[in-house]
Structure formats: structure tokens, C-alpha cells
Amino acid sequence: MTTTERAYLDWNATAPLRPQARAAMVEALDAVGNPSSVHAEGREARGIVEAAREHVAALVGSEPRHVVLTASGTEANTLALSPQTGGRWQRLLVSAIEHPSVRSGGRFPTVEEVAVTAAGVVDLDDLAKRLAEGPPALVSIMLANNETGVLQPIREAAHLVHEASGLLHVDAVQAVGRIPCDINALEADLLTLSGHKIGGPKGAGALVKRAPLDLHPLVTGGGQERGERAGTENVAAIAGFGAAANAAEANLATERAHMRGLRDQLEAGLRATPGLIVFGAEAERLPNTTLFALDGLKAETAIIRFDLDGVAVSSGAACSSGKVQPSHVLKAMGVSPALARSAVRVSLGPTSTEDDIERFRTAWITVSGTLLEKSRGMAA
Ligand code: PLP
């Protein structure tokens, strides 16, 4: 079976490379200079990096001088989660549904978790209570959850955090390119982006600041990235990230409407299955994500069945699939471990098609039918 015969519905794990990103990368591979060199070759490479930085900044309404290019979203999160220079924020609060790269706490020795509601939305009362309990905190809340797609009340959280003299970091990895994401409108102080979720290459990311802020570098050495991230830049990956950011920004409205149309169609089909639950459906969500569960379904088995039928979906966060533990996101939402173990995530992208949805629908009939037969057999 070739890839065109398959339905790739795991865009929250990673997105296919956009043609614009591929073209920019191929061209950049031939730039021989080191971006730090002053000669013509160096200046050419520098030009590629700076053009990409402009596109990344524009995607989130920031300025190029406020963009620190990193090798991943994970690195950007870790760079953000540090007692920053000046040492004003000595505590770390993160929502209970963050990506593992945030939940691990970066360079803070301890992490306090902020609760979420049953719909998967950060509990602002719990945030306010925790902020009042101690000295000014660095707070990290994602804009959109990678498993449920549920959007978080970032502006409201920003007001609470700033009233308490705190700093707000927002992991926007899953949101950017799918919904409008302007760092000033969000009132976030730091924003994390990842290239491969928007059709750029894997291994490129950025930490974006809203205003000047001295970061505590993770990697020291040369003066690259204004001394905040040493090391010769990965020019080709950065070029691809920049081109993907540019394309994502230019096409946001149409891509968003396209994804929402297909996702709603997919969900309407799924809801015909008695007992099926779509998580976070009562909250505002990304236009491309559906996380659903059916009592008695084993997600690990269902995913293999889907794969055999030519459909790529996931059982939650890609990095945690393969582990048997139920998702920490669903646990935080109060979902029972048994139901959480049956959760399947479908995530679409700008080039997803009606055929993909049809292939998924057909595969789901097999997957759910097998399951129902089995449970009937057990009851008999
Ligand atoms: N944050 C979120 C919400 C993610 O979904 C991911 C990747 O799955 C990351 C951060 C990490 O990004 P990267 O894969 O670039 O390290």
C-alpha cells in the first residue's frame, strides 16, 4: 500500500512537510557560509536565517528580535521554564494537562500543578488561589491541548498572572497555524512554537518573547541568538520552518475552515456509534482534533487495526503511545483509567481530504464492529 492510499490522520504528532518548506530547505542546503561569518557566503546564510526569523515573528505578531530559534518545541519549553536572569520568578505553576516537556519543570526543582475542569479547561479559580499562596510565579499554560484540542483561556490567565506579578509562558505548539495566535492579543510573555507541527521540518522551534526579557540560556558558547542559544544555526531547518510559518500565516483562514468542515463531518459519523464519547466537545477546541472513547475498546489494539486498514491515528500524545498508562490529560479531567485506555485521537491537517474521512469511517465500522461482537460474545 502506498502512502497515497493511506489516510494520515495524526497531524498533532507531526505534519507532512509543506512544499514551500521543502523548496526553501533544498535551496538553503547549498548556502555554504556560516551565518556568523562576515564574508559574502556568511552573509548569504545569515540572510536565510533572518528571513525565516521574520516569518516566524509575523506568524505570532511579534518582532524578529524577540524570536529565539531553537532545535525543537521541547527545547523552547525548557528554555522558558527557568528561573530567568534577575531571578524574579522562583516558583513554577503549570496546568495539569501540559506536554511532558512542560510538566517536567524545565530547570525548576519542583512543579505545582493547576487543576483543569471536566471539559479539559484550566480552572482559573485554582490558578488564582495558587498564585495568592506564594511569591511571584512563572506560569505555563498551553494554548491548545495536544490530545483533546481544547483551547485554554490564556488572556484571562494572563490577567491573573500579571496581577500577581508573575510571568506567563504559553506553549502554542498545537495552536499556531490552526487558530489565530498573536502574542500581544494573548498577553503571553513567552510563546513556544515548533516547526514540524505546521509543515516545517522536525528539529526546529522557537521561543518568542512579547517584550525584552533576558533568558537564562540552556546552551552557552558562541554569541548566536543574542547569546541566548549558542551553536551554529541549522540553516536548512530554519529556512524550512520560516517557509512553513509564512505559508501557515497566509492560508490560516482557508485551512482552518477546511479542517473544521472535515473534522465536524468525521465527528458526526462517529456520534452514530452508541455510547461514544468525544472529549472536550463542550469546550472550544482546535478545528482539527477529535479525541474519542468507547467503553470496552482497547486503544492500542484499535490503532493497530486502523493501521492495517490504512489509517494512521494515535492513542493520545505520540511520545506516550507505547506506554500502557492512561493519558495524564484525561486523568486530570477526571476520566476513569478504563475509559482513558480506550481513547483514540484523530487529528487532521490542511491537505486532509474527504477520502481520508471516508477511509476512516470504513475502518471505524470494522474496529467498532469487532469490538461489539467481542463484547456480545463475552455476554453470551
Ligand atoms: N508542546 C506540545 C503541546 C506538543 O504537542 C509537542 C509535540 O508533540 C511539543 C510541545 C514538543 O515539540 P517538539 O516535538 O518540537 O519537541
CSV table of C-alpha atoms and ligand atoms in Angstrom, one decimal:
chain,number,residue,atom,x,y,z
A,1,MET,CA,0.0,0.0,0.0
A,2,THR,CA,1.5,3.4,-0.9
A,3,THR,CA,1.2,6.4,1.3
A,4,THR,CA,-1.4,8.0,-1.1
A,5,GLU,CA,-3.7,5.0,-0.4
A,6,ARG,CA,-3.4,5.7,3.3
A,7,ALA,CA,-5.2,8.3,5.4
A,8,TYR,CA,-2.7,10.2,7.5
A,9,LEU,CA,-4.8,11.5,10.5
A,10,ASP,CA,-2.1,12.1,13.1
A,11,TRP,CA,-1.2,15.7,12.4
A,12,ASN,CA,-0.9,16.5,16.1
A,13,ALA,CA,2.0,14.1,16.2
A,14,THR,CA,3.7,15.7,13.2
A,15,ALA,CA,2.6,17.3,9.9
A,16,PRO,CA,3.8,16.4,6.4
A,17,LEU,CA,6.4,18.9,5.0
A,18,ARG,CA,4.8,21.7,3.1
A,19,PRO,CA,6.2,22.0,-0.5
A,20,GLN,CA,7.3,25.6,0.3
A,21,ALA,CA,9.3,24.3,3.3
A,22,ARG,CA,10.9,21.6,1.2
A,23,ALA,CA,11.9,24.1,-1.6
A,24,ALA,CA,13.4,26.5,1.0
A,25,MET,CA,15.3,23.8,2.7
A,26,VAL,CA,16.8,22.4,-0.6
A,27,GLU,CA,17.9,25.8,-1.6
A,28,ALA,CA,19.4,26.5,1.9
A,29,LEU,CA,21.4,23.3,1.8
A,30,ASP,CA,23.6,24.9,-0.8
A,31,ALA,CA,24.3,28.0,1.2
A,32,VAL,CA,27.9,27.3,2.2
A,33,GLY,CA,28.6,30.0,4.7
A,34,ASN,CA,28.4,30.1,8.5
A,35,PRO,CA,25.8,32.7,9.4
A,36,SER,CA,28.3,34.2,11.9
A,37,SER,CA,30.9,34.9,9.2
A,38,VAL,CA,31.3,38.3,7.7
A,39,HIS,CA,32.1,37.4,4.1
A,40,ALA,CA,29.6,37.1,1.3
A,41,GLU,CA,28.9,33.4,1.9
A,42,GLY,CA,28.3,34.0,5.6
A,43,ARG,CA,26.1,37.0,4.9
A,44,GLU,CA,24.0,34.8,2.5
A,45,ALA,CA,23.4,32.2,5.2
A,46,ARG,CA,22.7,35.0,7.7
A,47,GLY,CA,20.1,36.3,5.3
A,48,ILE,CA,18.3,33.0,5.1
A,49,VAL,CA,18.2,32.7,8.9
A,50,GLU,CA,16.9,36.3,9.3
A,51,ALA,CA,14.3,36.0,6.6
A,52,ALA,CA,13.0,32.9,8.4
A,53,ARG,CA,13.0,34.7,11.7
A,54,GLU,CA,10.8,37.4,10.2
A,55,HIS,CA,8.3,34.8,9.0
A,56,VAL,CA,8.2,33.1,12.4
A,57,ALA,CA,7.8,36.5,14.2
A,58,ALA,CA,5.0,37.5,11.8
A,59,LEU,CA,3.1,34.3,12.4
A,60,VAL,CA,2.6,35.3,16.0
A,61,GLY,CA,2.5,39.1,15.7
A,62,SER,CA,6.0,39.5,17.2
A,63,GLU,CA,9.2,41.2,16.2
A,64,PRO,CA,12.2,39.3,14.8
A,65,ARG,CA,14.5,40.5,17.6
A,66,HIS,CA,12.1,38.7,20.1
A,67,VAL,CA,12.5,35.3,18.4
A,68,VAL,CA,15.0,32.8,19.8
A,69,LEU,CA,15.4,29.9,17.3
A,70,THR,CA,15.8,26.5,18.9
A,71,ALA,CA,16.0,22.9,17.8
A,72,SER,CA,12.5,21.9,19.0
A,73,GLY,CA,9.4,22.9,20.9
A,74,THR,CA,10.8,20.8,23.7
A,75,GLU,CA,13.9,22.9,23.8
A,76,ALA,CA,11.9,26.2,23.7
A,77,ASN,CA,9.8,25.0,26.6
A,78,THR,CA,12.8,24.0,28.6
A,79,LEU,CA,14.5,27.4,27.9
A,80,ALA,CA,11.3,29.2,29.0
A,81,LEU,CA,11.0,27.2,32.2
A,82,SER,CA,14.0,28.5,34.1
A,83,PRO,CA,14.4,30.9,36.9
A,84,GLN,CA,15.2,33.7,34.4
A,85,THR,CA,18.1,36.2,34.7
A,86,GLY,CA,17.3,38.5,37.5
A,87,GLY,CA,15.7,35.6,39.4
A,88,ARG,CA,12.3,37.3,39.9
A,89,TRP,CA,10.2,34.1,39.5
A,90,GLN,CA,11.2,31.4,41.8
A,91,ARG,CA,8.2,29.1,41.6
A,92,LEU,CA,6.7,27.2,38.7
A,93,LEU,CA,3.0,26.6,38.2
A,94,VAL,CA,1.9,24.5,35.2
A,95,SER,CA,-1.5,23.2,34.2
A,96,ALA,CA,-2.2,19.5,34.8
A,97,ILE,CA,-2.6,18.9,31.0
A,98,GLU,CA,0.7,20.3,29.7
A,99,HIS,CA,3.0,18.4,27.4
A,100,PRO,CA,5.7,16.3,29.2
A,101,SER,CA,8.3,18.9,28.2
A,102,VAL,CA,6.5,21.4,30.4
A,103,ARG,CA,5.3,19.0,33.2
A,104,SER,CA,9.0,18.0,33.7
A,105,GLY,CA,9.5,21.6,35.0
A,106,GLY,CA,12.5,22.7,32.9
A,107,ARG,CA,15.2,23.9,35.3
A,108,PHE,CA,12.9,24.4,38.3
A,109,PRO,CA,13.4,21.9,41.1
A,110,THR,CA,9.7,21.5,41.8
A,111,VAL,CA,6.4,21.9,39.8
A,112,GLU,CA,3.0,22.8,41.2
A,113,GLU,CA,0.0,21.7,39.1
A,114,VAL,CA,-3.0,23.8,38.4
A,115,ALA,CA,-6.3,21.8,38.1
A,116,VAL,CA,-8.5,21.6,35.0
A,117,THR,CA,-12.3,21.2,34.7
A,118,ALA,CA,-14.0,18.0,33.4
A,119,ALA,CA,-14.1,19.7,30.0
A,120,GLY,CA,-10.3,20.0,30.0
A,121,VAL,CA,-10.1,23.7,30.6
A,122,VAL,CA,-7.7,25.3,33.1
A,123,ASP,CA,-9.5,26.1,36.4
A,124,LEU,CA,-8.9,29.8,36.8
A,125,ASP,CA,-10.1,29.8,40.4
A,126,ASP,CA,-7.4,27.2,41.2
A,127,LEU,CA,-4.8,29.3,39.4
A,128,ALA,CA,-5.8,32.4,41.3
A,129,LYS,CA,-5.7,30.5,44.6
A,130,ARG,CA,-2.3,29.1,43.9
A,131,LEU,CA,-0.9,32.5,42.7
A,132,ALA,CA,-2.0,34.0,46.0
A,133,GLU,CA,-0.3,31.3,48.1
A,134,GLY,CA,3.3,32.3,47.5
A,135,PRO,CA,5.9,34.6,45.8
A,136,PRO,CA,5.6,35.7,42.1
A,137,ALA,CA,5.5,32.6,39.9
A,138,LEU,CA,6.4,31.6,36.4
A,139,VAL,CA,3.2,30.0,35.0
A,140,SER,CA,3.0,27.8,32.0
A,141,ILE,CA,-0.4,27.1,30.3
A,142,MET,CA,-0.8,25.7,26.7
A,143,LEU,CA,-3.0,27.5,24.2
A,144,ALA,CA,-4.4,24.2,22.9
A,145,ASN,CA,-4.1,20.7,24.3
A,146,ASN,CA,-2.4,18.2,22.0
A,147,GLU,CA,-4.7,15.3,23.0
A,148,THR,CA,-8.2,16.9,23.2
A,149,GLY,CA,-7.6,20.1,21.2
A,150,VAL,CA,-9.3,22.1,24.0
A,151,LEU,CA,-8.4,25.8,23.9
A,152,GLN,CA,-7.3,27.5,27.1
A,153,PRO,CA,-8.4,30.9,28.5
A,154,ILE,CA,-5.0,32.5,28.0
A,155,ARG,CA,-6.0,36.1,28.3
A,156,GLU,CA,-7.9,35.6,31.5
A,157,ALA,CA,-5.0,33.6,32.9
A,158,ALA,CA,-2.5,36.4,31.8
A,159,HIS,CA,-4.5,38.9,33.8
A,160,LEU,CA,-4.4,36.8,36.9
A,161,VAL,CA,-0.7,36.0,36.5
A,162,HIS,CA,0.3,39.6,35.8
A,163,GLU,CA,-1.8,40.9,38.8
A,164,ALA,CA,0.2,38.6,40.9
A,165,SER,CA,3.5,39.9,39.4
A,166,GLY,CA,4.1,36.6,37.6
A,167,LEU,CA,5.3,35.7,34.1
A,168,LEU,CA,3.2,33.7,31.7
A,169,HIS,CA,4.7,31.2,29.3
A,170,VAL,CA,2.3,29.7,26.7
A,171,ASP,CA,3.0,26.5,24.7
A,172,ALA,CA,1.4,27.3,21.4
A,173,VAL,CA,2.8,24.3,19.6
A,174,GLN,CA,-0.5,22.8,18.6
A,175,ALA,CA,-2.4,26.1,18.2
A,176,VAL,CA,-0.3,28.0,15.8
A,177,GLY,CA,-1.2,27.7,12.2
A,178,ARG,CA,-4.7,26.3,13.2
A,179,ILE,CA,-6.2,29.3,15.1
A,180,PRO,CA,-5.1,33.0,15.2
A,181,CYS,CA,-2.2,33.2,17.7
A,182,ASP,CA,-1.0,36.7,18.4
A,183,ILE,CA,1.4,37.1,21.3
A,184,ASN,CA,0.2,40.6,22.1
A,185,ALA,CA,-3.5,39.7,21.9
A,186,LEU,CA,-2.9,36.7,24.1
A,187,GLU,CA,-0.9,38.8,26.5
A,188,ALA,CA,1.6,35.9,26.9
A,189,ASP,CA,5.1,36.9,27.9
A,190,LEU,CA,6.7,33.9,26.2
A,191,LEU,CA,5.4,31.6,23.5
A,192,THR,CA,6.7,28.3,22.3
A,193,LEU,CA,6.4,27.2,18.6
A,194,SER,CA,7.5,24.0,16.8
A,195,GLY,CA,8.3,23.8,13.1
A,196,HIS,CA,7.1,20.3,12.4
A,197,LYS,CA,3.5,20.8,13.6
A,198,ILE,CA,3.0,23.5,10.9
A,199,GLY,CA,4.5,21.7,7.9
A,200,GLY,CA,8.1,22.6,8.6
A,201,PRO,CA,10.9,20.1,9.3
A,202,LYS,CA,11.3,18.2,12.6
A,203,GLY,CA,14.0,19.7,14.7
A,204,ALA,CA,13.2,23.4,14.5
A,205,GLY,CA,11.4,25.5,17.1
A,206,ALA,CA,11.3,28.9,18.6
A,207,LEU,CA,10.8,30.7,21.9
A,208,VAL,CA,9.2,34.1,21.2
A,209,LYS,CA,9.1,37.0,23.7
A,210,ARG,CA,6.5,39.7,23.9
A,211,ALA,CA,9.0,42.3,25.3
A,212,PRO,CA,12.7,42.3,26.0
A,213,LEU,CA,13.5,39.7,28.7
A,214,ASP,CA,16.9,38.2,29.5
A,215,LEU,CA,16.7,34.5,29.2
A,216,HIS,CA,18.8,32.0,31.1
A,217,PRO,CA,20.5,30.1,28.2
A,218,LEU,CA,20.5,26.3,28.1
A,219,VAL,CA,23.4,26.2,25.7
A,220,THR,CA,26.3,28.5,26.1
A,221,GLY,CA,29.3,29.2,23.9
A,222,GLY,CA,29.2,31.4,20.9
A,223,GLY,CA,27.1,34.5,20.7
A,224,GLN,CA,24.4,33.1,18.4
A,225,GLU,CA,20.7,34.1,19.1
A,226,ARG,CA,22.0,37.2,21.0
A,227,GLY,CA,23.8,34.9,23.4
A,228,GLU,CA,20.6,33.0,24.4
A,229,ARG,CA,21.2,29.9,22.4
A,230,ALA,CA,24.8,29.1,21.3
A,231,GLY,CA,25.7,26.9,18.4
A,232,THR,CA,25.9,27.3,14.6
A,233,GLU,CA,22.4,27.6,13.3
A,234,ASN,CA,20.8,24.7,11.4
A,235,VAL,CA,20.2,26.9,8.4
A,236,ALA,CA,18.2,24.5,6.2
A,237,ALA,CA,15.9,23.5,9.1
A,238,ILE,CA,15.4,27.2,10.0
A,239,ALA,CA,14.7,28.0,6.3
A,240,GLY,CA,12.0,25.3,6.2
A,241,PHE,CA,10.5,26.5,9.5
A,242,GLY,CA,10.3,30.1,8.1
A,243,ALA,CA,8.7,29.0,4.9
A,244,ALA,CA,6.2,26.9,6.7
A,245,ALA,CA,5.3,29.8,9.0
A,246,ASN,CA,4.8,32.0,6.1
A,247,ALA,CA,2.5,29.6,4.3
A,248,ALA,CA,0.6,28.8,7.5
A,249,GLU,CA,0.0,32.5,8.1
A,250,ALA,CA,-1.1,33.2,4.5
A,251,ASN,CA,-3.5,30.3,4.4
A,252,LEU,CA,-4.8,30.3,8.0
A,253,ALA,CA,-8.4,31.3,7.3
A,254,THR,CA,-9.0,28.8,4.5
A,255,GLU,CA,-7.0,25.9,6.1
A,256,ARG,CA,-8.9,26.4,9.4
A,257,ALA,CA,-12.3,26.3,7.7
A,258,HIS,CA,-11.3,23.3,5.6
A,259,MET,CA,-10.1,21.3,8.7
A,260,ARG,CA,-13.2,22.3,10.7
A,261,GLY,CA,-15.5,21.1,8.0
A,262,LEU,CA,-13.8,17.7,7.7
A,263,ARG,CA,-13.5,17.2,11.5
A,264,ASP,CA,-17.1,18.0,12.1
A,265,GLN,CA,-18.1,15.6,9.3
A,266,LEU,CA,-15.9,12.9,10.9
A,267,GLU,CA,-17.4,13.5,14.4
A,268,ALA,CA,-21.0,13.5,13.0
A,269,GLY,CA,-20.2,10.0,11.7
A,270,LEU,CA,-18.6,8.8,14.9
A,271,ARG,CA,-21.5,10.0,17.0
A,272,ALA,CA,-23.8,7.4,15.3
A,273,THR,CA,-21.9,4.8,17.5
A,274,PRO,CA,-24.0,4.3,20.7
A,275,GLY,CA,-22.1,5.2,23.8
A,276,LEU,CA,-19.2,7.0,22.0
A,277,ILE,CA,-17.8,10.0,23.9
A,278,VAL,CA,-15.9,12.9,22.4
A,279,PHE,CA,-13.7,14.5,25.0
A,280,GLY,CA,-13.8,18.3,25.5
A,281,ALA,CA,-16.7,18.6,23.0
A,282,GLU,CA,-18.4,21.1,25.3
A,283,ALA,CA,-15.4,23.4,25.3
A,284,GLU,CA,-13.9,25.5,22.4
A,285,ARG,CA,-11.5,23.2,20.5
A,286,LEU,CA,-8.9,23.3,17.7
A,287,PRO,CA,-10.6,22.8,14.3
A,288,ASN,CA,-8.6,19.7,13.5
A,289,THR,CA,-8.7,17.4,16.6
A,290,THR,CA,-11.1,14.7,17.9
A,291,LEU,CA,-10.3,12.6,20.9
A,292,PHE,CA,-13.0,9.9,21.4
A,293,ALA,CA,-13.5,6.8,23.5
A,294,LEU,CA,-15.9,3.9,23.6
A,295,ASP,CA,-16.2,1.8,26.7
A,296,GLY,CA,-14.5,-1.6,26.3
A,297,LEU,CA,-12.4,-0.5,23.3
A,298,LYS,CA,-8.7,-1.1,23.7
A,299,ALA,CA,-7.0,1.9,22.1
A,300,GLU,CA,-3.7,0.0,21.5
A,301,THR,CA,-5.5,-2.7,19.5
A,302,ALA,CA,-7.8,-0.3,17.7
A,303,ILE,CA,-4.8,1.7,16.5
A,304,ILE,CA,-3.2,-1.4,15.0
A,305,ARG,CA,-6.5,-2.3,13.3
A,306,PHE,CA,-6.8,1.2,11.9
A,307,ASP,CA,-3.2,1.0,10.7
A,308,LEU,CA,-3.8,-2.3,8.9
A,309,ASP,CA,-6.8,-0.6,7.2
A,310,GLY,CA,-4.6,2.2,6.0
A,311,VAL,CA,-5.5,4.8,8.6
A,312,ALA,CA,-2.9,6.5,10.8
A,313,VAL,CA,-4.3,7.7,14.1
A,314,SER,CA,-3.0,7.7,17.7
A,315,SER,CA,-3.9,6.8,21.2
A,316,GLY,CA,-3.0,10.2,22.6
A,317,ALA,CA,0.3,12.0,22.6
A,318,ALA,CA,2.7,10.4,20.2
A,319,CYS,CA,5.5,10.4,22.7
A,320,SER,CA,3.5,8.5,25.3
A,321,SER,CA,1.9,5.9,22.9
A,322,GLY,CA,3.6,2.6,23.5
A,323,LYS,CA,3.3,3.2,27.2
A,324,VAL,CA,0.3,1.4,28.8
A,325,GLN,CA,-0.5,4.2,31.3
A,326,PRO,CA,-3.7,6.2,30.5
A,327,SER,CA,-3.2,9.8,29.5
A,328,HIS,CA,-2.4,12.3,32.2
A,329,VAL,CA,-4.7,14.8,30.4
A,330,LEU,CA,-7.8,12.5,30.7
A,331,LYS,CA,-6.8,11.7,34.3
A,332,ALA,CA,-6.7,15.4,35.1
A,333,MET,CA,-10.2,15.7,33.5
A,334,GLY,CA,-11.5,13.1,35.9
A,335,VAL,CA,-11.9,10.3,33.3
A,336,SER,CA,-11.7,6.8,34.6
A,337,PRO,CA,-8.5,4.9,33.8
A,338,ALA,CA,-10.5,2.2,31.9
A,339,LEU,CA,-12.2,4.7,29.7
A,340,ALA,CA,-9.0,6.7,29.2
A,341,ARG,CA,-7.4,3.5,27.9
A,342,SER,CA,-9.9,3.4,25.1
A,343,ALA,CA,-9.2,6.9,23.8
A,344,VAL,CA,-8.3,7.4,20.2
A,345,ARG,CA,-7.1,10.7,18.7
A,346,VAL,CA,-7.8,11.7,15.2
A,347,SER,CA,-6.1,14.9,14.0
A,348,LEU,CA,-6.4,16.5,10.6
A,349,GLY,CA,-4.4,19.0,8.5
A,350,PRO,CA,-4.7,21.4,5.6
A,351,THR,CA,-4.3,18.7,3.0
A,352,SER,CA,-6.7,16.1,4.6
A,353,THR,CA,-9.4,15.1,2.2
A,354,GLU,CA,-13.0,13.8,2.1
A,355,ASP,CA,-11.4,10.5,1.0
A,356,ASP,CA,-9.4,10.4,4.3
A,357,ILE,CA,-12.6,10.8,6.3
A,358,GLU,CA,-14.3,8.1,4.2
A,359,ARG,CA,-11.4,5.7,4.8
A,360,PHE,CA,-11.6,6.4,8.5
A,361,ARG,CA,-15.3,5.9,8.6
A,362,THR,CA,-15.0,2.5,6.8
A,363,ALA,CA,-12.2,1.4,9.2
A,364,TRP,CA,-14.2,2.5,12.2
A,365,ILE,CA,-17.0,0.2,11.2
A,366,THR,CA,-14.6,-2.7,11.3
A,367,VAL,CA,-12.9,-1.6,14.5
A,368,SER,CA,-16.2,-0.9,16.4
A,369,GLY,CA,-17.9,-3.9,14.9
A,370,THR,CA,-15.2,-6.3,16.0
A,371,LEU,CA,-15.4,-4.8,19.5
A,372,LEU,CA,-19.1,-5.1,19.7
A,373,GLU,CA,-19.0,-8.7,18.5
A,374,LYS,CA,-16.4,-9.5,21.1
A,375,SER,CA,-18.4,-7.9,24.0
A,376,ARG,CA,-21.6,-9.7,22.8
A,377,GLY,CA,-19.6,-12.9,22.7
A,378,MET,CA,-18.5,-12.4,26.2
A,379,ALA,CA,-22.0,-11.6,27.4
A,380,ALA,CA,-23.4,-14.8,25.8
B,1,PLP,N1,4.2,21.0,23.2
B,1,PLP,C1,3.2,20.4,22.7
B,1,PLP,C2,1.8,20.8,23.1
B,1,PLP,C3,3.4,19.3,21.8
B,1,PLP,O1,2.3,18.7,21.3
B,1,PLP,C4,4.7,18.9,21.4
B,1,PLP,C5,4.9,17.8,20.5
B,1,PLP,O2,4.2,16.9,20.5
B,1,PLP,C6,5.7,19.7,21.9
B,1,PLP,C7,5.5,20.7,22.8
B,1,PLP,C8,7.2,19.3,21.6
B,1,PLP,O3,7.6,19.8,20.4
B,1,PLP,P1,8.8,19.2,19.6
B,1,PLP,O4,8.3,17.9,19.0
B,1,PLP,O5,9.2,20.2,18.6
B,1,PLP,O6,9.9,19.0,20.6
